[in-house]
Amino acid sequence: MATGDRLKIEQQSKLQQRLNPRQVIFGRYLEMTAPEIEDEVRRAVDENPALEVVGDHADVSSEESEQDSFGESAEQLQLADYGSEDDVPTYRPEAVNHNQDMPEAHDFLTSGDDRSLMEVMMAQLADIDLSEREHTIAEYIIGNLDDNGYMTRSLSDIADDVAIAEDMYVDTAEVKKVFRKIRELDPAGIGAVDLRDCLLLQIDRYPTTLTTRIAREIIADWFDLFSKKHFDQLRSHIGVDQEEMHSALDFIRGLNPKPGGLIEGSTVNDRLRHIIPDFSVDVDSDGRATVSLLNNVPELAIEESFVIDDSAVRPTRRDAEALAFIKRRHDDASAFIEMMKMRAETLMAVMKTIVKIQRRFFETDDRSAIRPMIIKDISAETGLNISVISRAAAGKYVMTAHGVYPLKMFFNERPKDDVDTSSHEILAALAEIIDGEDKSRPLSDEALGERLSAKGYVIARRTVTKYRERLGQPVARLRRQFK
């Protein structure tokens, strides 16, 4: 055998980290929100006869519990946020683009209407003159409107859809004829192909006045200048004075860019997720903070018939299988109970540490009082692993006397390592500067940075841009308002 072909035996050492199944399951439980963990507990109790609910929860069925917790409608839950009817803001039940000069064509769009956009549109087909053939085409057109009421496909594609699905030849001109009738239905702007088209459809519903005439010319002929807020050029092209231009722009701002959103149908409500807080924090007059875990998880125990007696005599072979089943269920129940306790302890440890670090916020409800805080800070206080803290905070909310906030709001890095200023504080200062700027001559990002420096927040221009975008504020040119 050649020297190069000789077999070698080498010893190597490798460092590997493996998660056992219970750690994986515990991580999943940590990520669950309050409603999710309640469902998981109900499922575990139903599936494992060794698990038993004790205490006050034992006499309440899961069905009754769900009815008590979730029996209210979305509208009732929203109205419950207000102390009395007098506190309900006037804009809630009204259409976004309602105008006293608008023809009363939108009265059917009440806040209590739980129909979907498609159902509302289909109901209106009975009021227009359509043949059976045209009615079929109209159904396909309505089916291709998105949630905002915009047309999502070309008319030629819809003609092909009808031909294939209904075995009925139709040409694009026939679809276009029906499409025009659909665009005359309510809400105004429905069936638009883009924003410009949507605004024009709404303007055409109003009586012709000087204001609506100017508004239509702006959108129809000078939409690019309007979208870029070049108002001086607009006024020069159209040949109107400042007051007339101001009235037209105010009128356009009152139009609805998403007419389909007026209809709060069941398909929309099904996608709405009501935030259910996982924690509550109460701060008394002496500054003492009380943290509570809000999930409705009952106290669990091992069912009496599944308790294992270690002192019992050795079972016969015939009973061994039954005892093995009892032991399996007992061990699963014990592990589940232990994980629920660990979950509660972990969540409370994380939340209490957040309250400790961000105490000023919980006392004042001032977002600018939020200190720089990252996951490592929580880990240093609690000794918990970073991944455990990340899972514990993910998707969780805390309820305070002033509102409900996501835990992720409290995590923010320092803009610079050598300062103890949080991004929330800088965001608040930046928002104040933008709110107070001259809207006819808004500040550039460089100028915003100079104003922040004067307040003691020295950050780079690119950071100013990032924070401005986080506030949802566009560049200076697009913040400009006509005066």
XYZ file of C-alpha atoms in Angstrom:
483
model
C 0.000 0.000 0.000
C 1.365 3.384 -0.977
C 2.119 5.900 1.712
C -0.522 8.302 0.414
C -3.225 5.615 0.613
C -2.803 4.813 4.299
C -5.845 5.202 6.536
C -5.659 7.779 9.325
C -7.562 8.037 12.549
C -7.926 11.598 13.881
C -9.701 12.938 16.941
C -11.603 16.208 16.559
C -13.667 18.198 18.991
C -16.773 20.149 17.900
C -18.967 22.458 19.914
C -22.644 22.016 19.016
C -25.750 23.448 20.601
C -28.955 21.470 20.251
C -32.399 22.363 21.494
C -34.397 19.565 23.016
C -38.081 19.276 21.981
C -39.307 20.868 25.211
C -37.194 23.979 24.633
C -38.667 24.322 21.161
C -42.211 23.964 22.507
C -41.514 26.444 25.313
C -40.238 28.966 22.762
C -43.483 28.590 20.834
C -45.539 29.150 23.997
C -43.531 32.289 24.788
C -44.354 33.777 21.389
C -48.096 33.254 21.847
C -50.275 36.225 22.715
C -52.914 36.145 25.474
C -55.779 34.834 23.261
C -53.479 32.276 21.625
C -52.234 30.835 24.928
C -55.810 30.640 26.241
C -56.782 28.607 23.177
C -53.713 26.405 23.650
C -54.640 25.689 27.278
C -58.215 24.816 26.287
C -56.887 22.479 23.604
C -54.464 20.794 26.016
C -57.209 20.249 28.633
C -59.528 18.764 25.991
C -56.874 16.421 24.605
C -55.175 15.276 27.813
C -57.459 13.658 30.418
C -54.664 13.969 32.988
C -54.981 17.785 32.925
C -57.575 19.292 35.218
C -58.767 22.881 35.692
C -59.059 23.858 39.344
C -60.376 26.941 41.107
C -62.959 29.385 39.777
C -62.400 28.391 36.152
C -63.494 24.804 36.685
C -67.217 25.595 36.545
C -67.062 27.766 33.443
C -67.229 26.039 30.075
C -64.932 27.169 27.295
C -67.995 28.041 25.209
C -69.347 30.384 27.892
C -65.905 31.893 28.356
C -65.602 32.636 24.662
C -69.048 34.209 24.588
C -68.208 36.446 27.533
C -64.905 37.528 25.989
C -65.789 37.796 22.331
C -69.565 38.219 22.181
C -69.367 41.912 21.303
C -69.255 43.111 17.748
C -66.372 45.127 16.326
C -68.539 48.258 16.486
C -69.428 47.647 20.150
C -65.791 47.069 21.059
C -64.788 50.347 19.422
C -67.629 52.310 21.037
C -66.723 50.829 24.429
C -63.514 52.858 24.301
C -65.578 56.019 24.897
C -67.061 56.989 28.246
C -70.415 58.128 26.851
C -72.138 58.925 23.579
C -71.096 62.557 23.990
C -67.452 61.449 23.834
C -67.838 59.655 20.475
C -66.152 61.812 17.827
C -68.490 63.134 15.157
C -66.347 61.821 12.322
C -66.754 58.140 13.264
C -70.132 57.339 11.744
C -69.772 59.636 8.749
C -68.407 58.976 5.293
C -64.905 60.275 4.743
C -65.832 62.272 1.669
C -69.204 63.499 2.860
C -69.928 67.068 1.804
C -73.055 69.087 2.403
C -73.116 70.012 -1.285
C -72.798 66.396 -2.401
C -75.973 64.742 -3.785
C -77.484 62.435 -1.161
C -76.305 59.306 -2.957
C -74.310 57.843 -0.078
C -77.022 57.567 2.559
C -77.035 53.780 2.287
C -73.403 53.669 3.424
C -74.087 53.649 7.140
C -71.555 52.570 9.731
C -73.840 49.713 10.753
C -73.809 48.177 7.272
C -71.912 44.887 7.586
C -72.062 44.003 3.890
C -68.918 43.618 1.832
C -68.045 45.951 -1.026
C -69.083 43.313 -3.560
C -72.440 42.754 -1.819
C -73.177 46.502 -1.775
C -72.281 46.835 -5.452
C -74.308 43.770 -6.465
C -77.349 45.103 -4.601
C -77.246 48.266 -6.705
C -77.358 46.330 -9.990
C -81.099 45.833 -9.491
C -81.583 49.595 -9.760
C -80.014 49.997 -13.210
C -81.271 48.812 -16.575
C -79.236 45.718 -17.452
C -80.011 42.732 -19.627
C -79.233 39.244 -18.307
C -76.098 39.224 -20.457
C -74.982 42.626 -19.141
C -75.735 41.551 -15.573
C -73.316 38.640 -15.967
C -70.622 40.986 -17.283
C -71.286 43.396 -14.381
C -70.715 40.594 -11.858
C -67.274 39.919 -13.340
C -66.404 43.627 -13.319
C -67.431 44.012 -9.667
C -65.501 40.866 -8.780
C -62.328 42.517 -10.043
C -62.572 45.591 -7.803
C -60.061 45.687 -4.953
C -60.887 46.660 -1.350
C -60.364 50.345 -2.184
C -62.798 50.168 -5.104
C -60.191 50.299 -7.899
C -60.347 48.183 -11.059
C -57.550 45.624 -10.946
C -57.738 44.119 -14.464
C -58.058 45.335 -18.024
C -61.446 45.214 -19.727
C -60.074 42.899 -22.410
C -58.997 40.412 -19.720
C -62.470 40.547 -18.160
C -63.999 39.880 -21.594
C -61.772 36.791 -21.860
C -62.817 35.671 -18.355
C -66.500 35.874 -19.263
C -65.936 34.044 -22.537
C -64.041 31.194 -20.868
C -66.127 30.791 -17.711
C -69.589 31.444 -19.134
C -69.031 30.122 -22.666
C -70.362 33.455 -23.893
C -68.471 35.560 -26.402
C -68.272 39.237 -25.478
C -66.048 41.924 -26.936
C -64.217 44.688 -25.091
C -66.677 47.354 -26.284
C -69.547 45.490 -24.623
C -67.623 45.209 -21.347
C -66.734 48.900 -21.550
C -70.407 49.831 -21.881
C -71.280 47.947 -18.669
C -68.174 49.306 -16.964
C -69.397 52.892 -17.509
C -72.624 52.026 -15.689
C -70.717 50.461 -12.791
C -68.697 53.671 -12.403
C -71.946 55.595 -11.896
C -72.816 53.553 -8.806
C -72.050 54.501 -5.215
C -69.755 55.312 -3.538
C -68.472 57.978 -5.907
C -65.103 57.030 -7.364
C -65.824 53.311 -7.529
C -64.317 51.534 -10.543
C -61.460 54.010 -10.960
C -58.323 52.773 -12.678
C -55.970 55.110 -10.769
C -56.006 57.974 -8.256
C -56.448 60.676 -10.896
C -59.425 58.836 -12.366
C -60.883 58.303 -8.872
C -60.769 62.021 -8.045
C -62.294 62.983 -11.382
C -65.189 60.558 -10.892
C -65.953 62.207 -7.559
C -65.633 65.778 -8.841
C -68.096 65.007 -11.632
C -70.773 64.136 -9.038
C -70.801 67.727 -7.727
C -72.729 70.632 -9.240
C -70.605 72.775 -11.562
C -69.227 75.783 -9.704
C -66.083 77.877 -10.052
C -64.412 75.756 -7.361
C -65.298 72.394 -8.949
C -64.323 73.690 -12.397
C -60.866 74.726 -11.159
C -60.495 71.458 -9.212
C -61.348 69.428 -12.310
C -58.841 71.342 -14.434
C -56.124 70.796 -11.830
C -56.683 67.024 -11.719
C -57.438 66.522 -15.406
C -54.739 68.728 -16.949
C -52.135 69.458 -14.272
C -52.142 66.366 -12.042
C -48.348 66.044 -12.156
C -47.867 69.594 -10.848
C -50.563 69.013 -8.217
C -48.961 65.778 -6.961
C -45.593 67.537 -6.684
C -47.224 70.521 -4.928
C -45.960 73.090 -7.413
C -48.857 75.372 -6.543
C -47.391 78.626 -7.871
C -46.952 77.053 -11.296
C -50.476 75.655 -11.090
C -51.973 79.065 -10.367
C -49.964 80.592 -13.197
C -51.101 77.956 -15.726
C -54.770 78.082 -14.731
C -54.914 81.846 -14.285
C -56.738 82.123 -10.948
C -56.095 84.188 -7.843
C -54.861 82.855 -4.509
C -58.290 82.614 -2.894
C -59.766 80.647 -5.803
C -56.788 78.292 -5.856
C -57.018 77.802 -2.089
C -60.727 76.889 -2.323
C -60.084 74.394 -5.117
C -57.232 72.714 -3.243
C -59.317 72.445 -0.064
C -62.099 70.889 -2.120
C -59.729 68.284 -3.607
C -58.360 67.435 -0.166
C -61.920 66.591 0.926
C -62.260 63.869 -1.720
C -61.733 60.223 -0.828
C -58.761 58.449 -2.470
C -60.127 55.053 -1.318
C -63.892 55.012 -1.915
C -64.169 51.279 -1.260
C -62.952 51.902 2.271
C -66.261 53.622 3.057
C -67.915 50.224 3.205
C -66.983 48.397 6.424
C -68.140 45.007 5.223
C -67.729 41.633 6.850
C -64.809 40.756 4.582
C -62.964 43.776 5.904
C -63.978 43.220 9.513
C -62.757 39.621 9.317
C -59.268 40.953 8.704
C -59.346 43.402 11.582
C -57.472 42.185 14.614
C -58.503 43.681 17.899
C -55.513 44.264 20.127
C -55.847 42.379 23.396
C -53.127 43.464 25.846
C -50.980 40.815 27.528
C -49.971 43.006 30.498
C -51.307 45.884 32.530
C -49.190 48.424 34.398
C -50.726 50.644 37.079
C -48.735 53.421 38.734
C -50.208 54.782 41.982
C -49.867 58.300 43.366
C -46.716 57.277 45.263
C -45.029 56.108 42.038
C -45.326 52.387 42.819
C -45.833 50.332 39.654
C -47.932 47.159 39.658
C -47.459 44.744 36.755
C -50.138 42.159 35.952
C -50.320 39.345 33.393
C -53.730 39.589 31.755
C -54.208 36.217 30.111
C -57.160 34.177 31.303
C -55.184 30.961 31.845
C -56.775 28.874 34.629
C -54.926 27.060 37.376
C -54.055 23.559 36.228
C -53.413 20.351 38.145
C -53.022 16.601 37.591
C -56.389 14.809 37.594
C -56.646 12.583 40.664
C -56.985 9.286 38.799
C -53.714 9.977 36.953
C -51.626 10.571 40.077
C -48.897 7.891 40.170
C -48.384 6.039 43.432
C -44.717 5.051 43.643
C -45.405 2.837 46.666
C -47.825 0.584 44.783
C -46.944 -3.065 44.209
C -45.341 -4.047 40.944
C -48.051 -4.262 38.293
C -48.897 -7.393 36.416
C -48.060 -7.659 32.744
C -51.736 -7.166 31.912
C -51.837 -3.816 33.699
C -48.474 -2.603 32.379
C -49.948 -1.121 29.170
C -52.625 0.819 31.070
C -50.037 2.126 33.534
C -47.762 3.159 30.668
C -50.656 5.189 29.197
C -51.333 6.815 32.588
C -47.645 7.654 33.022
C -47.401 9.171 29.534
C -50.415 11.377 30.101
C -49.195 12.264 33.604
C -45.764 13.282 32.318
C -47.250 15.327 29.451
C -49.591 17.112 31.868
C -46.773 17.798 34.335
C -44.564 19.187 31.571
C -47.391 21.406 30.299
C -48.144 22.783 33.762
C -44.447 23.484 34.316
C -44.167 25.270 30.966
C -47.172 27.467 31.745
C -45.548 28.466 35.046
C -42.215 29.136 33.326
C -43.972 31.175 30.637
C -45.745 33.351 33.208
C -42.561 33.861 35.216
C -40.526 34.731 32.109
C -43.090 37.197 30.774
C -43.407 38.886 34.164
C -39.627 39.135 34.532
C -39.316 40.788 31.106
C -42.239 43.184 31.681
C -41.081 44.206 35.178
C -37.619 44.977 33.806
C -39.092 47.086 31.001
C -41.118 49.022 33.585
C -38.009 49.476 35.729
C -35.967 50.890 32.847
C -38.802 52.937 31.332
C -40.408 54.085 34.585
C -40.569 57.735 33.474
C -42.767 56.806 30.529
C -45.216 54.805 32.643
C -45.448 57.720 35.063
C -45.863 60.471 32.457
C -47.054 58.768 29.226
C -44.528 60.966 27.425
C -42.892 59.073 24.559
C -39.924 61.391 24.650
C -39.246 60.024 28.145
C -38.505 56.550 26.751
C -34.860 55.721 27.416
C -32.529 53.882 25.036
C -33.049 50.170 25.682
C -32.083 47.033 23.792
C -32.621 43.334 24.456
C -29.161 43.054 26.016
C -30.252 45.490 28.727
C -33.152 43.183 29.667
C -30.827 40.186 29.554
C -28.347 41.893 31.904
C -31.119 42.546 34.444
C -32.910 39.192 34.258
C -30.179 36.760 33.237
C -32.473 35.449 30.489
C -31.199 34.442 27.075
C -31.542 37.067 24.338
C -33.647 34.751 22.153
C -35.984 34.051 25.089
C -36.508 37.793 25.654
C -37.093 38.367 21.951
C -39.785 35.675 21.876
C -41.365 36.946 25.090
C -41.715 40.494 23.738
C -42.788 39.588 20.206
C -46.350 40.653 19.410
C -47.168 41.591 23.027
C -48.972 44.714 24.227
C -49.205 46.469 27.575
C -52.197 48.429 28.875
C -51.611 51.543 30.933
C -53.884 54.260 32.282
C -53.218 56.228 29.093
C -53.567 53.572 26.399
C -52.322 50.287 24.950
C -48.756 50.109 23.600
C -46.676 47.409 21.852
C -43.651 46.244 23.811
C -41.474 46.811 20.748
C -42.066 50.553 21.243
C -39.818 50.484 24.321
C -36.843 48.979 22.475
C -34.709 51.619 20.779
C -31.004 52.109 20.252
C -28.973 55.212 20.973
C -28.459 57.365 17.859
C -24.839 57.707 19.039
C -22.982 55.496 21.499
C -21.832 58.400 23.656
C -25.299 59.868 24.363
C -28.179 58.700 26.523
C -30.888 60.068 24.238
C -33.516 57.758 22.802
C -34.792 57.838 19.251
C -38.280 58.579 20.632
C -37.013 61.817 22.168
C -35.430 62.882 18.889
C -38.552 61.876 16.941
C -40.681 64.037 19.244
C -38.311 66.991 18.758
C -38.268 66.485 14.990
C -42.071 66.282 14.842
C -42.291 69.542 16.790
C -39.909 71.269 14.369
C -41.833 70.049 11.301
C -45.186 71.023 12.831
C -43.889 74.529 13.501
C -42.160 75.125 10.158
C -43.413 77.608 7.579
C -45.530 75.336 5.357
C -45.004 77.601 2.354
C -41.232 77.103 2.749
C -40.686 73.756 4.527
C -37.258 72.854 5.863
C -34.854 70.536 4.051
C -33.323 67.587 5.896
C -30.116 69.568 6.305
C -32.045 72.465 7.832
C -33.946 70.065 10.087
C -30.612 68.675 11.271
C -29.437 72.201 12.125
C -32.615 72.854 14.132
C -32.116 69.555 15.994
C -28.484 70.482 16.727
C -29.678 73.752 18.222
C -31.867 71.694 20.567
C -28.888 69.551 21.565
C -29.505 66.569 19.267
C -26.448 66.306 17.038
C -27.102 63.624 14.419
C -26.067 63.045 10.816
C -28.252 64.237 7.938
C -28.942 60.653 6.803
C -30.229 59.931 10.316
C -32.512 62.968 10.062
C -33.865 61.521 6.805
C -34.464 58.141 8.445
C -36.310 59.695 11.386
C -38.377 61.948 9.105
C -39.492 58.888 7.144
C -40.368 57.099 10.392
C -42.676 60.006 11.187
C -44.365 59.487 7.833
C -43.274 62.942 6.656
C -42.314 63.390 2.985
C -39.429 65.492 1.692
C -39.648 69.277 2.004
C -41.026 69.774 -1.509
C -43.992 67.501 -0.821
C -44.704 69.093 2.577
C -45.239 72.461 0.971
C -48.722 73.937 1.315
C -50.291 76.680 -0.762
C -51.125 79.922 1.017
